[in-house]
Amino acid sequence: GAVVSQHPSRVICKSGTSVKIECRSLDFQATTMFWYRQFPKQSLMLMATSNEGSKATYEQGVEKDKFLINHASLTLSTLTVTSAHPEDSSFYICSASFLNLQETQYFGPGTRLLVL
Amino acid sequence: GENVEQHPSTLSVQEGDSAVIKCTYSDSASNYFPWYKQELGKRPQLIIDIRSNVGEKKDQRIAVTLNKTAKHFSLHITETQPEDSAVYFCAAKGMDTDKLIFGTGTRLQVFP
């Protein structure tokens, strides 16, 4: 149980375009979903926390107009990187937690974004 | 806010030896401490976790100890195997938040 999927697994795009990444909880209803960014050989940096039906809470230094998060249902959250630039190239990982075990986060497989 | 420090950054051991990774946290109200294993290009996988009302937890070859007074917790892997090679992250969660704050990671290499 507690499977989280992410799509796409990798994407290459041109500078200035927007990219949408989906995060789904497959076998549970996620009360909270988290979006992280991980640069090579570095730790996971939390970008934002999202709860279904409400606006995401962004970490300091993360531009909410650039990284749009939508949490439309208890099983789906999306992250849209708008007007992507090469410095946005990174590994984006989502995680989800559910009501009865809110502390534990289950991670998706990640999306590798390369902006040319 | 919470700050988590992790040591060492790299650790090399011979197969069969033990490995210990240590983390310290700053927020004395933190109450949940998971450990994740991440293989190259893959998702972090939860391998063990401990809550603040417990001092030690063991799952086969993996154990975690927590010292609340000193605000540090450690991961112990016994009888290491080459497949244990990965990056390990500790994390801490404060009492009034859902957020996990991650350590900087430890790259463990187990040589046959």
mmCIF file of C-alpha atoms in Angstrom:
data_model
loop_
_atom_site.group_PDB
_atom_site.id
_atom_site.type_symbol
_atom_site.label_atom_id
_atom_site.label_comp_id
_atom_site.label_asym_id
_atom_site.label_seq_id
_atom_site.Cartn_x
_atom_site.Cartn_y
_atom_site.Cartn_z
ATOM 1 C CA GLY A 1 0.000 0.000 0.000
ATOM 2 C CA ALA A 2 0.822 3.731 0.056
ATOM 3 C CA VAL A 3 1.916 3.980 -3.566
ATOM 4 C CA VAL A 4 2.555 7.373 -5.102
ATOM 5 C CA SER A 5 3.028 7.828 -8.835
ATOM 6 C CA GLN A 6 4.407 10.746 -10.769
ATOM 7 C CA HIS A 7 4.144 11.662 -14.428
ATOM 8 C CA PRO A 8 6.109 12.256 -16.531
ATOM 9 C CA SER A 9 9.275 10.573 -15.291
ATOM 10 C CA ARG A 10 11.430 12.869 -17.363
ATOM 11 C CA VAL A 11 10.824 15.857 -19.594
ATOM 12 C CA ILE A 12 12.957 18.025 -21.808
ATOM 13 C CA CYS A 13 11.609 21.397 -22.809
ATOM 14 C CA LYS A 14 12.699 24.647 -24.368
ATOM 15 C CA SER A 15 13.358 27.711 -22.277
ATOM 16 C CA GLY A 16 10.201 29.786 -21.830
ATOM 17 C CA THR A 17 7.728 26.932 -22.009
ATOM 18 C CA SER A 18 5.615 25.572 -19.156
ATOM 19 C CA VAL A 19 5.744 22.039 -17.822
ATOM 20 C CA LYS A 20 3.109 20.250 -15.758
ATOM 21 C CA ILE A 21 3.990 17.398 -13.410
ATOM 22 C CA GLU A 22 1.312 15.165 -11.913
ATOM 23 C CA CYS A 23 1.478 13.426 -8.568
ATOM 24 C CA ARG A 24 -1.079 10.760 -7.713
ATOM 25 C CA SER A 25 -1.720 8.653 -4.647
ATOM 26 C CA LEU A 26 -2.839 5.314 -6.086
ATOM 27 C CA ASP A 27 -4.262 3.415 -3.168
ATOM 28 C CA PHE A 28 -5.029 5.994 -0.517
ATOM 29 C CA GLN A 29 -6.492 9.436 -0.118
ATOM 30 C CA ALA A 30 -3.740 11.931 0.515
ATOM 31 C CA THR A 31 -4.693 14.654 2.948
ATOM 32 C CA THR A 32 -1.471 16.478 2.256
ATOM 33 C CA MET A 33 0.972 16.450 -0.632
ATOM 34 C CA PHE A 34 4.428 17.939 -0.671
ATOM 35 C CA TRP A 35 6.637 19.069 -3.533
ATOM 36 C CA TYR A 36 10.413 18.883 -3.287
ATOM 37 C CA ARG A 37 13.278 19.803 -5.558
ATOM 38 C CA GLN A 38 16.556 17.937 -5.484
ATOM 39 C CA PHE A 39 19.711 19.093 -7.249
ATOM 40 C CA PRO A 40 22.458 16.544 -8.018
ATOM 41 C CA LYS A 41 24.161 15.187 -4.912
ATOM 42 C CA GLN A 42 22.075 17.408 -2.668
ATOM 43 C CA SER A 43 19.292 16.921 -0.182
ATOM 44 C CA LEU A 44 15.563 17.297 -0.694
ATOM 45 C CA MET A 45 14.413 20.887 -0.456
ATOM 46 C CA LEU A 46 10.744 21.410 0.313
ATOM 47 C CA MET A 47 9.093 23.794 -2.142
ATOM 48 C CA ALA A 48 5.493 23.770 -0.980
ATOM 49 C CA THR A 49 2.835 21.919 0.954
ATOM 50 C CA SER A 50 -0.617 21.461 -0.499
ATOM 51 C CA ASN A 51 -3.892 20.333 0.968
ATOM 52 C CA GLU A 52 -6.876 19.320 -1.120
ATOM 53 C CA GLY A 53 -9.137 22.219 -1.943
ATOM 54 C CA SER A 54 -6.956 24.943 -0.474
ATOM 55 C CA LYS A 55 -4.064 27.083 -1.632
ATOM 56 C CA ALA A 56 -0.588 25.684 -1.338
ATOM 57 C CA THR A 57 1.813 26.971 1.298
ATOM 58 C CA TYR A 58 5.142 27.871 -0.260
ATOM 59 C CA GLU A 59 8.515 27.824 1.429
ATOM 60 C CA GLN A 60 10.518 30.997 1.691
ATOM 61 C CA GLY A 61 12.266 31.817 -1.563
ATOM 62 C CA VAL A 62 9.960 29.725 -3.769
ATOM 63 C CA GLU A 63 8.035 31.848 -6.269
ATOM 64 C CA LYS A 64 4.393 30.856 -6.170
ATOM 65 C CA ASP A 65 3.683 32.463 -9.550
ATOM 66 C CA LYS A 66 6.426 30.410 -11.145
ATOM 67 C CA PHE A 67 5.651 27.097 -9.480
ATOM 68 C CA LEU A 68 1.880 26.715 -9.641
ATOM 69 C CA ILE A 69 0.426 23.992 -7.478
ATOM 70 C CA ASN A 70 -3.086 22.657 -7.793
ATOM 71 C CA HIS A 71 -4.482 20.020 -5.437
ATOM 72 C CA ALA A 72 -7.837 19.339 -7.021
ATOM 73 C CA SER A 73 -8.649 16.046 -5.337
ATOM 74 C CA LEU A 74 -7.478 13.777 -2.543
ATOM 75 C CA THR A 75 -5.496 11.707 -5.032
ATOM 76 C CA LEU A 76 -4.027 14.286 -7.393
ATOM 77 C CA SER A 77 -1.732 17.268 -7.103
ATOM 78 C CA THR A 78 -0.035 19.041 -9.991
ATOM 79 C CA LEU A 79 3.020 21.260 -10.163
ATOM 80 C CA THR A 80 3.369 23.547 -13.164
ATOM 81 C CA VAL A 81 6.732 25.150 -13.798
ATOM 82 C CA THR A 82 5.868 28.268 -15.777
ATOM 83 C CA SER A 83 8.244 29.958 -18.197
ATOM 84 C CA ALA A 84 10.942 27.410 -17.411
ATOM 85 C CA HIS A 85 14.594 28.419 -17.569
ATOM 86 C CA PRO A 86 17.747 26.261 -17.547
ATOM 87 C CA GLU A 87 18.257 26.952 -13.834
ATOM 88 C CA ASP A 88 14.920 25.212 -13.182
ATOM 89 C CA SER A 89 16.435 21.952 -14.394
ATOM 90 C CA SER A 90 16.261 19.591 -11.450
ATOM 91 C CA PHE A 91 14.697 16.444 -10.014
ATOM 92 C CA TYR A 92 11.181 17.232 -8.752
ATOM 93 C CA ILE A 93 9.693 14.779 -6.266
ATOM 94 C CA CYS A 94 6.283 14.752 -4.660
ATOM 95 C CA SER A 95 5.240 12.986 -1.512
ATOM 96 C CA ALA A 96 1.915 12.302 0.150
ATOM 97 C CA SER A 97 0.655 11.553 3.589
ATOM 98 C CA PHE A 98 -2.750 10.300 4.673
ATOM 99 C CA LEU A 99 -5.042 11.046 7.559
ATOM 100 C CA ASN A 100 -4.397 8.088 9.821
ATOM 101 C CA LEU A 101 -0.617 8.316 9.546
ATOM 102 C CA GLN A 102 -0.020 11.958 8.800
ATOM 103 C CA GLU A 103 3.587 11.984 9.850
ATOM 104 C CA THR A 104 4.755 9.480 7.283
ATOM 105 C CA GLN A 105 5.453 10.720 3.790
ATOM 106 C CA TYR A 106 5.481 8.378 0.818
ATOM 107 C CA PHE A 107 7.434 9.608 -2.153
ATOM 108 C CA GLY A 108 6.731 9.474 -5.854
ATOM 109 C CA PRO A 109 9.434 8.298 -8.282
ATOM 110 C CA GLY A 110 10.370 11.829 -9.256
ATOM 111 C CA THR A 111 10.418 13.818 -12.493
ATOM 112 C CA ARG A 112 13.681 14.836 -14.060
ATOM 113 C CA LEU A 113 13.266 18.192 -15.794
ATOM 114 C CA LEU A 114 15.819 19.467 -18.278
ATOM 115 C CA VAL A 115 15.295 22.940 -19.694
ATOM 116 C CA LEU A 116 17.330 23.727 -22.777
ATOM 117 C CA GLY B 1 12.907 26.902 12.380
ATOM 118 C CA GLU B 2 14.123 23.333 12.534
ATOM 119 C CA ASN B 3 17.652 22.547 11.348
ATOM 120 C CA VAL B 4 18.977 19.019 10.861
ATOM 121 C CA GLU B 5 22.658 18.195 10.577
ATOM 122 C CA GLN B 6 23.862 14.817 9.338
ATOM 123 C CA HIS B 7 27.264 13.140 9.567
ATOM 124 C CA PRO B 8 29.259 11.745 7.919
ATOM 125 C CA SER B 9 28.649 12.881 4.352
ATOM 126 C CA THR B 10 30.294 9.721 3.013
ATOM 127 C CA LEU B 11 30.878 6.359 4.637
ATOM 128 C CA SER B 12 32.695 3.350 3.232
ATOM 129 C CA VAL B 13 32.544 -0.022 4.957
ATOM 130 C CA GLN B 14 33.463 -3.592 4.204
ATOM 131 C CA GLU B 15 30.636 -6.033 3.630
ATOM 132 C CA GLY B 16 29.561 -7.519 6.951
ATOM 133 C CA ASP B 17 30.675 -4.525 9.003
ATOM 134 C CA SER B 18 28.312 -2.120 10.750
ATOM 135 C CA ALA B 19 27.519 1.424 9.626
ATOM 136 C CA VAL B 20 26.338 4.274 11.819
ATOM 137 C CA ILE B 21 24.944 7.595 10.622
ATOM 138 C CA LYS B 22 24.204 10.397 13.049
ATOM 139 C CA CYS B 23 21.847 13.364 12.942
ATOM 140 C CA THR B 24 21.230 16.258 15.273
ATOM 141 C CA TYR B 25 18.195 18.517 15.307
ATOM 142 C CA SER B 26 17.595 21.942 16.757
ATOM 143 C CA ASP B 27 13.887 22.039 17.669
ATOM 144 C CA SER B 28 13.304 20.279 20.971
ATOM 145 C CA ALA B 29 9.594 20.022 20.102
ATOM 146 C CA SER B 30 10.305 17.750 17.100
ATOM 147 C CA ASN B 31 8.538 14.456 17.600
ATOM 148 C CA TYR B 32 9.000 12.297 14.509
ATOM 149 C CA PHE B 33 12.256 11.139 12.933
ATOM 150 C CA PRO B 34 12.222 9.039 9.745
ATOM 151 C CA TRP B 35 15.143 7.656 7.780
ATOM 152 C CA TYR B 36 15.019 7.348 4.011
ATOM 153 C CA LYS B 37 17.200 5.410 1.591
ATOM 154 C CA GLN B 38 17.628 6.793 -1.909
ATOM 155 C CA GLU B 39 19.311 4.930 -4.727
ATOM 156 C CA LEU B 40 20.655 6.891 -7.675
ATOM 157 C CA GLY B 41 17.832 8.442 -9.687
ATOM 158 C CA LYS B 42 15.162 6.768 -7.576
ATOM 159 C CA ARG B 43 12.621 7.879 -5.012
ATOM 160 C CA PRO B 44 13.476 8.077 -1.299
ATOM 161 C CA GLN B 45 12.213 4.957 0.461
ATOM 162 C CA LEU B 46 11.252 4.995 4.124
ATOM 163 C CA ILE B 47 13.346 2.375 5.902
ATOM 164 C CA ILE B 48 12.607 3.078 9.550
ATOM 165 C CA ASP B 49 11.165 5.809 11.722
ATOM 166 C CA ILE B 50 10.925 6.647 15.395
ATOM 167 C CA ARG B 51 8.686 8.852 17.471
ATOM 168 C CA SER B 52 9.754 10.945 20.409
ATOM 169 C CA ASN B 53 8.139 8.689 22.997
ATOM 170 C CA VAL B 54 10.477 5.821 22.060
ATOM 171 C CA GLY B 55 14.229 5.574 22.579
ATOM 172 C CA GLU B 56 15.066 2.777 20.187
ATOM 173 C CA LYS B 57 13.472 0.833 17.368
ATOM 174 C CA LYS B 58 14.791 -2.143 15.451
ATOM 175 C CA ASP B 59 13.797 -3.833 12.203
ATOM 176 C CA GLN B 60 16.019 -6.772 11.293
ATOM 177 C CA ARG B 61 19.450 -5.322 10.419
ATOM 178 C CA ILE B 62 18.367 -1.712 10.863
ATOM 179 C CA ALA B 63 17.940 0.161 14.125
ATOM 180 C CA VAL B 64 17.390 3.766 15.109
ATOM 181 C CA THR B 65 18.171 5.321 18.472
ATOM 182 C CA LEU B 66 16.909 8.657 19.769
ATOM 183 C CA ASN B 67 18.400 10.802 22.523
ATOM 184 C CA LYS B 68 15.916 13.605 23.163
ATOM 185 C CA THR B 69 18.073 15.290 25.767
ATOM 186 C CA ALA B 70 20.974 15.640 23.382
ATOM 187 C CA LYS B 71 18.662 16.129 20.387
ATOM 188 C CA HIS B 72 20.296 13.519 18.243
ATOM 189 C CA PHE B 73 19.290 10.288 16.582
ATOM 190 C CA SER B 74 21.279 7.638 14.785
ATOM 191 C CA LEU B 75 20.807 4.946 12.168
ATOM 192 C CA HIS B 76 22.586 1.660 12.712
ATOM 193 C CA ILE B 77 22.952 -0.924 9.949
ATOM 194 C CA THR B 78 24.500 -4.238 10.934
ATOM 195 C CA GLU B 79 25.928 -6.945 8.677
ATOM 196 C CA THR B 80 26.044 -4.542 5.744
ATOM 197 C CA GLN B 81 25.580 -5.856 2.228
ATOM 198 C CA PRO B 82 26.507 -4.299 -1.132
ATOM 199 C CA GLU B 83 22.810 -3.609 -1.790
ATOM 200 C CA ASP B 84 22.808 -1.312 1.241
ATOM 201 C CA SER B 85 24.910 1.106 -0.845
ATOM 202 C CA ALA B 86 22.825 4.263 -1.344
ATOM 203 C CA VAL B 87 22.320 7.754 0.031
ATOM 204 C CA TYR B 88 20.610 7.861 3.401
ATOM 205 C CA PHE B 89 18.673 10.895 4.635
ATOM 206 C CA CYS B 90 17.476 11.588 8.137
ATOM 207 C CA ALA B 91 14.607 13.975 8.752
ATOM 208 C CA ALA B 92 12.766 15.599 11.623
ATOM 209 C CA LYS B 93 9.224 16.862 12.004
ATOM 210 C CA GLY B 94 8.126 19.507 14.467
ATOM 211 C CA MET B 95 5.076 19.057 16.659
ATOM 212 C CA ASP B 96 2.883 21.683 15.003
ATOM 213 C CA THR B 97 3.766 21.109 11.383
ATOM 214 C CA ASP B 98 3.439 18.526 8.626
ATOM 215 C CA LYS B 99 6.821 19.419 7.175
ATOM 216 C CA LEU B 100 9.870 17.193 7.245
ATOM 217 C CA ILE B 101 13.242 18.877 7.420
ATOM 218 C CA PHE B 102 15.896 16.703 5.826
ATOM 219 C CA GLY B 103 19.544 16.256 6.669
ATOM 220 C CA THR B 104 22.188 16.680 3.996
ATOM 221 C CA GLY B 105 22.508 12.959 3.311
ATOM 222 C CA THR B 106 25.151 10.264 3.760
ATOM 223 C CA ARG B 107 26.520 8.334 0.817
ATOM 224 C CA LEU B 108 27.124 4.790 2.052
ATOM 225 C CA GLN B 109 29.329 2.448 0.035
ATOM 226 C CA VAL B 110 29.579 -1.194 1.030
ATOM 227 C CA PHE B 111 32.512 -2.977 -0.582
ATOM 228 C CA PRO B 112 32.310 -6.738 -1.177
#
